[in-house]
Amino acid sequence: MLRRAEKISPARIHRHPFMRSILAELVAKGTKQDAVGRKLRGMACRSGLRV
């Protein structure tokens, strides 16, 4: 659902503090080997979060 929201309104997802905190939590808990983790890290990077 996060990817869909990012496609619809990327600026809103990247700038919203609540979404940034969700991304930070998911990246911190996610595994670094799977494709989902790779996509989450990419989204976090586009949001300006350090991964």
XYZ file of C-alpha atoms in Angstrom:
51
model
C 0.000 0.000 0.000
C 2.892 2.362 0.648
C 4.200 1.873 -2.889
C 0.760 2.600 -4.308
C 0.492 5.767 -2.218
C 3.959 6.833 -3.360
C 2.969 6.389 -7.007
C -0.187 8.475 -6.521
C 1.393 11.306 -4.539
C 5.142 10.982 -4.033
C 5.684 14.435 -2.552
C 3.006 13.902 0.054
C 4.487 10.576 1.145
C 8.077 11.848 1.191
C 7.325 14.962 3.254
C 4.712 13.739 5.734
C 6.299 13.234 9.196
C 4.048 10.288 10.081
C 4.904 8.451 6.857
C 8.597 9.122 7.373
C 8.416 7.624 10.859
C 6.581 4.562 9.518
C 9.241 4.092 6.852
C 12.010 4.437 9.421
C 10.380 1.792 11.639
C 9.803 -0.621 8.765
C 13.351 -0.257 7.480
C 14.769 -0.762 10.974
C 12.756 -3.957 11.449
C 13.029 -5.287 7.903
C 15.552 -7.703 6.514
C 18.182 -6.383 4.155
C 18.247 -9.401 1.865
C 14.726 -9.537 0.434
C 13.119 -7.491 -2.332
C 10.640 -5.863 0.041
C 13.483 -4.549 2.181
C 15.189 -3.198 -0.929
C 12.030 -1.358 -1.982
C 11.497 0.025 1.515
C 15.078 1.262 1.666
C 14.618 2.927 -1.729
C 11.453 4.649 -0.569
C 13.170 5.755 2.638
C 16.084 7.131 0.638
C 13.735 9.090 -1.632
C 12.110 10.470 1.521
C 15.461 11.758 2.716
C 15.969 9.195 5.475
C 19.415 7.744 6.022
C 19.395 4.001 5.612
